[in-house]
């Protein structure tokens, strides 16, 4: 996997996007991150290739099922890391396994739009409407990831995974604004799918391939799936509970 790029801290990220107050600013989860991040000191880059887990906690389903091309997977990984970056509070999207979560989802019903009506006629939908593209999510991600790399080579004469953080932000911003031309889908729609899938990969139950070792839940203080709260419910003070995955419910 290509080395991780760091920039804005998660604390700054949360303040800028309004996550800390339960709101979203700028029409997107990283609306405040991109552009703002270019003002930060991005000279320090992480070199960790691990997943932020102990060797006994490594999930079994981390093999690639959809992005069999290593470069395409690296592009996806670096894009997710810009959306949810690693900092002193904990791992980012890469360290939490979000790219593997997305890869596994695209290889299944999510990627095939198994639950959506995908027959014509197709027309440009309004922003308030749901899924409108004639393409499946798998096709959109394949095209979108390739376009990220294409745009990087066009602007900076190198691949997306090799760019500096502020250069990645510039390209992701262009996608978020719908400025990059794509076939049968807009780039802002791809960006929306990418952002949503990244956050799902970060916070979903680990059985789906992301949120490795439940580190994202631990950062949030989220207990995951508990059998009961009888011993804690009457307590007035906040109770820290070690999170449980669905996979532990039968143990």
C-alpha atoms as a PDB file:
ATOM      1  CA  UNK A   1       0.000   0.000   0.000  1.00  0.00           C
ATOM      2  CA  UNK A   2       1.304   3.459  -0.810  1.00  0.00           C
ATOM      3  CA  UNK A   3       2.531   5.428   2.217  1.00  0.00           C
ATOM      4  CA  UNK A   4      -0.065   7.410   4.101  1.00  0.00           C
ATOM      5  CA  UNK A   5      -0.289  11.189   3.758  1.00  0.00           C
ATOM      6  CA  UNK A   6      -1.148  13.389   6.744  1.00  0.00           C
ATOM      7  CA  UNK A   7      -2.330  16.940   7.020  1.00  0.00           C
ATOM      8  CA  UNK A   8      -5.123  18.277   9.162  1.00  0.00           C
ATOM      9  CA  UNK A   9      -5.673  16.711  12.573  1.00  0.00           C
ATOM     10  CA  UNK A  10      -8.944  14.982  13.340  1.00  0.00           C
ATOM     11  CA  UNK A  11      -9.628  17.576  16.041  1.00  0.00           C
ATOM     12  CA  UNK A  12      -9.352  20.395  13.461  1.00  0.00           C
ATOM     13  CA  UNK A  13     -11.329  18.244  11.028  1.00  0.00           C
ATOM     14  CA  UNK A  14     -14.204  17.859  13.473  1.00  0.00           C
ATOM     15  CA  UNK A  15     -14.225  21.554  14.379  1.00  0.00           C
ATOM     16  CA  UNK A  16     -14.168  22.653  10.745  1.00  0.00           C
ATOM     17  CA  UNK A  17     -16.897  20.307   9.497  1.00  0.00           C
ATOM     18  CA  UNK A  18     -19.159  20.729  12.502  1.00  0.00           C
ATOM     19  CA  UNK A  19     -19.165  17.053  13.432  1.00  0.00           C
ATOM     20  CA  UNK A  20     -18.474  17.940  17.051  1.00  0.00           C
ATOM     21  CA  UNK A  21     -21.780  19.815  17.235  1.00  0.00           C
ATOM     22  CA  UNK A  22     -23.725  17.224  15.267  1.00  0.00           C
ATOM     23  CA  UNK A  23     -24.028  19.325  12.112  1.00  0.00           C
ATOM     24  CA  UNK A  24     -22.456  19.301   8.676  1.00  0.00           C
ATOM     25  CA  UNK A  25     -21.023  22.448   7.135  1.00  0.00           C
ATOM     26  CA  UNK A  26     -20.482  23.239   3.475  1.00  0.00           C
ATOM     27  CA  UNK A  27     -22.872  20.629   2.115  1.00  0.00           C
ATOM     28  CA  UNK A  28     -20.477  17.728   2.729  1.00  0.00           C
ATOM     29  CA  UNK A  29     -18.604  15.893   5.397  1.00  0.00           C
ATOM     30  CA  UNK A  30     -15.260  17.307   4.333  1.00  0.00           C
ATOM     31  CA  UNK A  31     -16.652  20.583   3.049  1.00  0.00           C
ATOM     32  CA  UNK A  32     -14.477  22.487   5.510  1.00  0.00           C
ATOM     33  CA  UNK A  33     -11.515  20.123   5.386  1.00  0.00           C
ATOM     34  CA  UNK A  34     -10.581  20.555   1.750  1.00  0.00           C
ATOM     35  CA  UNK A  35      -9.148  23.969   1.082  1.00  0.00           C
ATOM     36  CA  UNK A  36      -8.704  24.590   4.818  1.00  0.00           C
ATOM     37  CA  UNK A  37      -6.246  21.701   4.904  1.00  0.00           C
ATOM     38  CA  UNK A  38      -3.996  23.435   2.396  1.00  0.00           C
ATOM     39  CA  UNK A  39      -3.351  26.129   5.015  1.00  0.00           C
ATOM     40  CA  UNK A  40      -1.992  23.607   7.502  1.00  0.00           C
ATOM     41  CA  UNK A  41       1.581  22.345   7.809  1.00  0.00           C
ATOM     42  CA  UNK A  42       1.669  19.223   5.660  1.00  0.00           C
ATOM     43  CA  UNK A  43       5.385  18.601   5.798  1.00  0.00           C
ATOM     44  CA  UNK A  44       5.080  15.564   8.064  1.00  0.00           C
ATOM     45  CA  UNK A  45       3.900  12.398   6.394  1.00  0.00           C
ATOM     46  CA  UNK A  46       3.149   9.099   8.076  1.00  0.00           C
ATOM     47  CA  UNK A  47       4.962   6.005   6.950  1.00  0.00           C
ATOM     48  CA  UNK A  48       3.061   3.379   8.907  1.00  0.00           C
ATOM     49  CA  UNK A  49       1.854   0.466   6.820  1.00  0.00           C
ATOM     50  CA  UNK A  50       0.029  -1.281   9.673  1.00  0.00           C
ATOM     51  CA  UNK A  51      -3.651  -1.416  10.476  1.00  0.00           C
ATOM     52  CA  UNK A  52      -3.397  -0.098  14.007  1.00  0.00           C
ATOM     53  CA  UNK A  53      -4.151  -3.493  15.530  1.00  0.00           C
ATOM     54  CA  UNK A  54      -2.351  -6.145  17.441  1.00  0.00           C
ATOM     55  CA  UNK A  55      -1.253  -9.112  15.372  1.00  0.00           C
ATOM     56  CA  UNK A  56      -3.986 -11.278  16.874  1.00  0.00           C
ATOM     57  CA  UNK A  57      -6.704  -8.768  16.000  1.00  0.00           C
ATOM     58  CA  UNK A  58      -6.155  -8.673  12.245  1.00  0.00           C
ATOM     59  CA  UNK A  59      -9.447  -9.469  10.458  1.00  0.00           C
ATOM     60  CA  UNK A  60      -9.612 -12.454   8.184  1.00  0.00           C
ATOM     61  CA  UNK A  61     -11.503 -10.889   5.249  1.00  0.00           C
ATOM     62  CA  UNK A  62      -8.958  -8.334   4.052  1.00  0.00           C
ATOM     63  CA  UNK A  63      -8.284  -9.857   0.633  1.00  0.00           C
ATOM     64  CA  UNK A  64      -9.159  -7.682  -2.365  1.00  0.00           C
ATOM     65  CA  UNK A  65     -12.303  -8.784  -4.154  1.00  0.00           C
ATOM     66  CA  UNK A  66     -13.038  -5.882  -6.502  1.00  0.00           C
ATOM     67  CA  UNK A  67      -9.962  -3.667  -6.946  1.00  0.00           C
ATOM     68  CA  UNK A  68      -7.562  -6.343  -8.126  1.00  0.00           C
ATOM     69  CA  UNK A  69      -5.309  -3.640  -9.600  1.00  0.00           C
ATOM     70  CA  UNK A  70      -2.907  -2.515  -6.849  1.00  0.00           C
ATOM     71  CA  UNK A  71      -2.607   1.041  -8.160  1.00  0.00           C
ATOM     72  CA  UNK A  72      -6.383   1.530  -8.270  1.00  0.00           C
ATOM     73  CA  UNK A  73      -6.667   0.296  -4.686  1.00  0.00           C
ATOM     74  CA  UNK A  74      -3.874   2.665  -3.596  1.00  0.00           C
ATOM     75  CA  UNK A  75      -5.708   5.579  -5.227  1.00  0.00           C
ATOM     76  CA  UNK A  76      -8.909   4.612  -3.404  1.00  0.00           C
ATOM     77  CA  UNK A  77      -7.002   4.238  -0.129  1.00  0.00           C
ATOM     78  CA  UNK A  78      -5.353   7.650  -0.302  1.00  0.00           C
ATOM     79  CA  UNK A  79      -8.642   9.327  -1.229  1.00  0.00           C
ATOM     80  CA  UNK A  80     -10.379   7.800   1.800  1.00  0.00           C
ATOM     81  CA  UNK A  81      -7.497   8.860   4.039  1.00  0.00           C
ATOM     82  CA  UNK A  82      -7.972  12.491   2.984  1.00  0.00           C
ATOM     83  CA  UNK A  83     -11.627  12.202   3.992  1.00  0.00           C
ATOM     84  CA  UNK A  84     -10.872  10.605   7.365  1.00  0.00           C
ATOM     85  CA  UNK A  85      -7.198  11.295   8.204  1.00  0.00           C
ATOM     86  CA  UNK A  86      -5.056   9.713  10.875  1.00  0.00           C
ATOM     87  CA  UNK A  87      -3.988  11.953  13.750  1.00  0.00           C
ATOM     88  CA  UNK A  88      -3.024  11.871  17.421  1.00  0.00           C
ATOM     89  CA  UNK A  89      -6.515  10.700  18.399  1.00  0.00           C
ATOM     90  CA  UNK A  90      -6.315   7.499  16.394  1.00  0.00           C
ATOM     91  CA  UNK A  91      -6.035   5.822  12.988  1.00  0.00           C
ATOM     92  CA  UNK A  92      -7.489   7.186   9.768  1.00  0.00           C
ATOM     93  CA  UNK A  93      -9.472   5.455   7.037  1.00  0.00           C
ATOM     94  CA  UNK A  94      -6.524   3.319   5.953  1.00  0.00           C
ATOM     95  CA  UNK A  95      -5.631   2.222   9.475  1.00  0.00           C
ATOM     96  CA  UNK A  96      -9.283   1.363  10.121  1.00  0.00           C
ATOM     97  CA  UNK A  97      -9.590  -0.750   6.975  1.00  0.00           C
ATOM     98  CA  UNK A  98     -12.155   1.457   5.220  1.00  0.00           C
ATOM     99  CA  UNK A  99     -10.631   0.815   1.747  1.00  0.00           C
ATOM    100  CA  UNK A 100     -11.071  -2.940   2.278  1.00  0.00           C
ATOM    101  CA  UNK A 101     -14.639  -2.368   3.441  1.00  0.00           C
ATOM    102  CA  UNK A 102     -15.397  -0.450   0.235  1.00  0.00           C
ATOM    103  CA  UNK A 103     -13.676  -3.094  -1.896  1.00  0.00           C
ATOM    104  CA  UNK A 104     -15.729  -5.880  -0.319  1.00  0.00           C
ATOM    105  CA  UNK A 105     -18.974  -3.904  -0.640  1.00  0.00           C
ATOM    106  CA  UNK A 106     -18.384  -3.168  -4.326  1.00  0.00           C
ATOM    107  CA  UNK A 107     -17.893  -6.884  -4.977  1.00  0.00           C
ATOM    108  CA  UNK A 108     -21.350  -7.640  -3.575  1.00  0.00           C
ATOM    109  CA  UNK A 109     -24.918  -6.425  -3.727  1.00  0.00           C
ATOM    110  CA  UNK A 110     -23.976  -2.820  -2.937  1.00  0.00           C
ATOM    111  CA  UNK A 111     -21.757  -2.634  -6.012  1.00  0.00           C
ATOM    112  CA  UNK A 112     -24.335  -4.312  -8.229  1.00  0.00           C
ATOM    113  CA  UNK A 113     -27.200  -2.081  -6.959  1.00  0.00           C
ATOM    114  CA  UNK A 114     -29.062  -5.251  -6.103  1.00  0.00           C
ATOM    115  CA  UNK A 115     -31.795  -3.337  -4.237  1.00  0.00           C
ATOM    116  CA  UNK A 116     -32.286  -0.483  -6.726  1.00  0.00           C
ATOM    117  CA  UNK A 117     -34.479  -0.304  -9.811  1.00  0.00           C
ATOM    118  CA  UNK A 118     -31.971   0.006 -12.642  1.00  0.00           C
ATOM    119  CA  UNK A 119     -34.154   0.043 -15.767  1.00  0.00           C
ATOM    120  CA  UNK A 120     -34.749   3.038 -18.048  1.00  0.00           C
ATOM    121  CA  UNK A 121     -35.716   5.605 -19.011  1.00  0.00           C
ATOM    122  CA  UNK A 122     -32.838   7.511 -17.441  1.00  0.00           C
ATOM    123  CA  UNK A 123     -32.995  11.258 -16.907  1.00  0.00           C
ATOM    124  CA  UNK A 124     -30.923  13.720 -14.945  1.00  0.00           C
ATOM    125  CA  UNK A 125     -32.403  13.716 -11.464  1.00  0.00           C
ATOM    126  CA  UNK A 126     -32.708  16.553  -9.005  1.00  0.00           C
ATOM    127  CA  UNK A 127     -30.307  16.785  -6.075  1.00  0.00           C
ATOM    128  CA  UNK A 128     -33.177  15.953  -3.732  1.00  0.00           C
ATOM    129  CA  UNK A 129     -33.832  12.650  -5.493  1.00  0.00           C
ATOM    130  CA  UNK A 130     -32.189   9.316  -4.809  1.00  0.00           C
ATOM    131  CA  UNK A 131     -29.974   7.167  -7.008  1.00  0.00           C
ATOM    132  CA  UNK A 132     -30.445   8.266 -10.631  1.00  0.00           C
ATOM    133  CA  UNK A 133     -27.460   6.975 -12.610  1.00  0.00           C
ATOM    134  CA  UNK A 134     -27.730   4.200 -15.173  1.00  0.00           C
ATOM    135  CA  UNK A 135     -24.372   2.948 -13.873  1.00  0.00           C
ATOM    136  CA  UNK A 136     -23.979   0.620 -10.924  1.00  0.00           C
ATOM    137  CA  UNK A 137     -21.911   1.724  -7.936  1.00  0.00           C
ATOM    138  CA  UNK A 138     -19.198  -0.694  -9.034  1.00  0.00           C
ATOM    139  CA  UNK A 139     -19.028   1.016 -12.438  1.00  0.00           C
ATOM    140  CA  UNK A 140     -19.066   4.481 -10.862  1.00  0.00           C
ATOM    141  CA  UNK A 141     -16.243   3.657  -8.448  1.00  0.00           C
ATOM    142  CA  UNK A 142     -14.165   2.062 -11.198  1.00  0.00           C
ATOM    143  CA  UNK A 143     -14.538   5.138 -13.364  1.00  0.00           C
ATOM    144  CA  UNK A 144     -14.160   7.566 -10.462  1.00  0.00           C
ATOM    145  CA  UNK A 145     -10.933   6.045  -9.161  1.00  0.00           C
ATOM    146  CA  UNK A 146      -9.495   6.014 -12.687  1.00  0.00           C
ATOM    147  CA  UNK A 147     -10.524   9.665 -13.091  1.00  0.00           C
ATOM    148  CA  UNK A 148      -8.775  10.599  -9.844  1.00  0.00           C
ATOM    149  CA  UNK A 149      -5.551   9.161 -11.233  1.00  0.00           C
ATOM    150  CA  UNK A 150      -6.146  10.728 -14.646  1.00  0.00           C
ATOM    151  CA  UNK A 151      -6.744  14.150 -13.116  1.00  0.00           C
ATOM    152  CA  UNK A 152      -3.583  13.823 -11.015  1.00  0.00           C
ATOM    153  CA  UNK A 153      -1.479  13.060 -14.075  1.00  0.00           C
ATOM    154  CA  UNK A 154      -3.107  15.926 -15.968  1.00  0.00           C
ATOM    155  CA  UNK A 155      -2.462  18.490 -13.231  1.00  0.00           C
ATOM    156  CA  UNK A 156       0.706  17.261 -11.575  1.00  0.00           C
ATOM    157  CA  UNK A 157       2.218  14.704 -13.980  1.00  0.00           C
ATOM    158  CA  UNK A 158       2.139  11.884 -11.440  1.00  0.00           C
ATOM    159  CA  UNK A 159      -0.334   9.384 -10.020  1.00  0.00           C
ATOM    160  CA  UNK A 160      -2.888  10.347  -7.363  1.00  0.00           C
ATOM    161  CA  UNK A 161      -1.343   8.111  -4.689  1.00  0.00           C
ATOM    162  CA  UNK A 162       2.000   9.930  -5.080  1.00  0.00           C
ATOM    163  CA  UNK A 163       0.606  13.441  -4.641  1.00  0.00           C
ATOM    164  CA  UNK A 164       1.126  15.742  -1.672  1.00  0.00           C
ATOM    165  CA  UNK A 165      -1.914  16.096   0.636  1.00  0.00           C
ATOM    166  CA  UNK A 166      -2.827  19.576  -0.592  1.00  0.00           C
ATOM    167  CA  UNK A 167      -2.663  18.360  -4.205  1.00  0.00           C
ATOM    168  CA  UNK A 168      -5.027  15.492  -3.384  1.00  0.00           C
ATOM    169  CA  UNK A 169      -7.340  18.001  -1.716  1.00  0.00           C
ATOM    170  CA  UNK A 170      -7.339  20.173  -4.827  1.00  0.00           C
ATOM    171  CA  UNK A 171      -8.463  17.258  -6.972  1.00  0.00           C
ATOM    172  CA  UNK A 172     -11.037  16.001  -4.472  1.00  0.00           C
ATOM    173  CA  UNK A 173     -12.421  19.527  -4.233  1.00  0.00           C
ATOM    174  CA  UNK A 174     -12.850  19.599  -8.015  1.00  0.00           C
ATOM    175  CA  UNK A 175     -14.765  16.318  -7.806  1.00  0.00           C
ATOM    176  CA  UNK A 176     -16.894  17.601  -4.937  1.00  0.00           C
ATOM    177  CA  UNK A 177     -17.825  20.661  -6.984  1.00  0.00           C
ATOM    178  CA  UNK A 178     -18.698  18.562 -10.047  1.00  0.00           C
ATOM    179  CA  UNK A 179     -15.925  20.114 -12.142  1.00  0.00           C
ATOM    180  CA  UNK A 180     -14.451  16.841 -13.470  1.00  0.00           C
ATOM    181  CA  UNK A 181     -16.176  15.332 -16.487  1.00  0.00           C
ATOM    182  CA  UNK A 182     -17.349  11.736 -16.119  1.00  0.00           C
ATOM    183  CA  UNK A 183     -19.498   9.471 -18.286  1.00  0.00           C
ATOM    184  CA  UNK A 184     -23.160   8.879 -17.338  1.00  0.00           C
ATOM    185  CA  UNK A 185     -22.570  10.314 -13.862  1.00  0.00           C
ATOM    186  CA  UNK A 186     -21.340  13.578 -12.356  1.00  0.00           C
ATOM    187  CA  UNK A 187     -18.117  13.780 -10.383  1.00  0.00           C
ATOM    188  CA  UNK A 188     -19.894  15.277  -7.377  1.00  0.00           C
ATOM    189  CA  UNK A 189     -22.172  12.227  -7.274  1.00  0.00           C
ATOM    190  CA  UNK A 190     -19.111   9.963  -7.253  1.00  0.00           C
ATOM    191  CA  UNK A 191     -17.574  12.070  -4.499  1.00  0.00           C
ATOM    192  CA  UNK A 192     -20.758  11.759  -2.449  1.00  0.00           C
ATOM    193  CA  UNK A 193     -20.669   7.959  -2.788  1.00  0.00           C
ATOM    194  CA  UNK A 194     -16.974   7.877  -1.901  1.00  0.00           C
ATOM    195  CA  UNK A 195     -17.449  10.057   1.188  1.00  0.00           C
ATOM    196  CA  UNK A 196     -20.438   8.045   2.388  1.00  0.00           C
ATOM    197  CA  UNK A 197     -18.709   4.696   1.829  1.00  0.00           C
ATOM    198  CA  UNK A 198     -15.596   5.918   3.653  1.00  0.00           C
ATOM    199  CA  UNK A 199     -17.530   6.929   6.756  1.00  0.00           C
ATOM    200  CA  UNK A 200     -19.486   3.680   6.666  1.00  0.00           C
ATOM    201  CA  UNK A 201     -16.226   1.743   6.441  1.00  0.00           C
ATOM    202  CA  UNK A 202     -14.831   3.643   9.400  1.00  0.00           C
ATOM    203  CA  UNK A 203     -17.829   3.177  11.714  1.00  0.00           C
ATOM    204  CA  UNK A 204     -19.563  -0.018  10.565  1.00  0.00           C
ATOM    205  CA  UNK A 205     -19.383  -3.195  12.594  1.00  0.00           C
ATOM    206  CA  UNK A 206     -16.022  -4.925  11.976  1.00  0.00           C
ATOM    207  CA  UNK A 207     -17.769  -7.980  10.554  1.00  0.00           C
ATOM    208  CA  UNK A 208     -18.155  -5.964   7.326  1.00  0.00           C
ATOM    209  CA  UNK A 209     -14.413  -5.515   6.875  1.00  0.00           C
ATOM    210  CA  UNK A 210     -13.766  -2.034   8.297  1.00  0.00           C
ATOM    211  CA  UNK A 211     -13.455  -0.407  11.730  1.00  0.00           C
ATOM    212  CA  UNK A 212     -10.573  -2.739  12.533  1.00  0.00           C
ATOM    213  CA  UNK A 213     -10.357  -3.732  16.184  1.00  0.00           C
ATOM    214  CA  UNK A 214     -13.336  -1.382  16.766  1.00  0.00           C
ATOM    215  CA  UNK A 215     -10.884   1.532  17.040  1.00  0.00           C
ATOM    216  CA  UNK A 216     -13.375   4.033  15.572  1.00  0.00           C
ATOM    217  CA  UNK A 217     -15.960   3.036  18.171  1.00  0.00           C
ATOM    218  CA  UNK A 218     -13.355   3.383  20.917  1.00  0.00           C
ATOM    219  CA  UNK A 219     -12.535   6.926  19.753  1.00  0.00           C
ATOM    220  CA  UNK A 220     -16.249   7.803  19.933  1.00  0.00           C
ATOM    221  CA  UNK A 221     -16.899   5.966  23.183  1.00  0.00           C
ATOM    222  CA  UNK A 222     -19.527   3.903  21.353  1.00  0.00           C
ATOM    223  CA  UNK A 223     -20.264   0.557  23.072  1.00  0.00           C
ATOM    224  CA  UNK A 224     -21.212  -1.346  19.943  1.00  0.00           C
ATOM    225  CA  UNK A 225     -23.512  -4.293  20.557  1.00  0.00           C
ATOM    226  CA  UNK A 226     -24.104  -5.123  24.221  1.00  0.00           C
ATOM    227  CA  UNK A 227     -26.357  -7.871  25.545  1.00  0.00           C
ATOM    228  CA  UNK A 228     -27.843  -5.512  28.160  1.00  0.00           C
ATOM    229  CA  UNK A 229     -27.265  -2.274  30.087  1.00  0.00           C
ATOM    230  CA  UNK A 230     -28.952  -3.307  33.347  1.00  0.00           C
ATOM    231  CA  UNK A 231     -25.841  -2.662  35.447  1.00  0.00           C
ATOM    232  CA  UNK A 232     -25.179   0.767  33.934  1.00  0.00           C
ATOM    233  CA  UNK A 233     -28.585   2.308  33.224  1.00  0.00           C
ATOM    234  CA  UNK A 234     -29.176   3.702  36.727  1.00  0.00           C
ATOM    235  CA  UNK A 235     -25.735   5.310  37.035  1.00  0.00           C
ATOM    236  CA  UNK A 236     -25.628   9.093  36.772  1.00  0.00           C
ATOM    237  CA  UNK A 237     -22.039   9.369  35.501  1.00  0.00           C
ATOM    238  CA  UNK A 238     -20.915   8.428  32.010  1.00  0.00           C
ATOM    239  CA  UNK A 239     -19.888   4.785  31.902  1.00  0.00           C
ATOM    240  CA  UNK A 240     -17.081   3.664  29.613  1.00  0.00           C
ATOM    241  CA  UNK A 241     -17.939   0.296  28.116  1.00  0.00           C
ATOM    242  CA  UNK A 242     -15.579  -1.860  26.095  1.00  0.00           C
ATOM    243  CA  UNK A 243     -17.255  -2.150  22.658  1.00  0.00           C
ATOM    244  CA  UNK A 244     -18.471  -5.453  21.275  1.00  0.00           C
ATOM    245  CA  UNK A 245     -18.908  -6.519  17.668  1.00  0.00           C
ATOM    246  CA  UNK A 246     -21.870  -8.525  16.442  1.00  0.00           C
ATOM    247  CA  UNK A 247     -19.415 -11.398  16.015  1.00  0.00           C
ATOM    248  CA  UNK A 248     -18.952 -11.544  19.803  1.00  0.00           C
ATOM    249  CA  UNK A 249     -22.666 -11.862  20.590  1.00  0.00           C
ATOM    250  CA  UNK A 250     -22.632 -15.661  20.277  1.00  0.00           C
ATOM    251  CA  UNK A 251     -19.558 -16.080  22.467  1.00  0.00           C
END
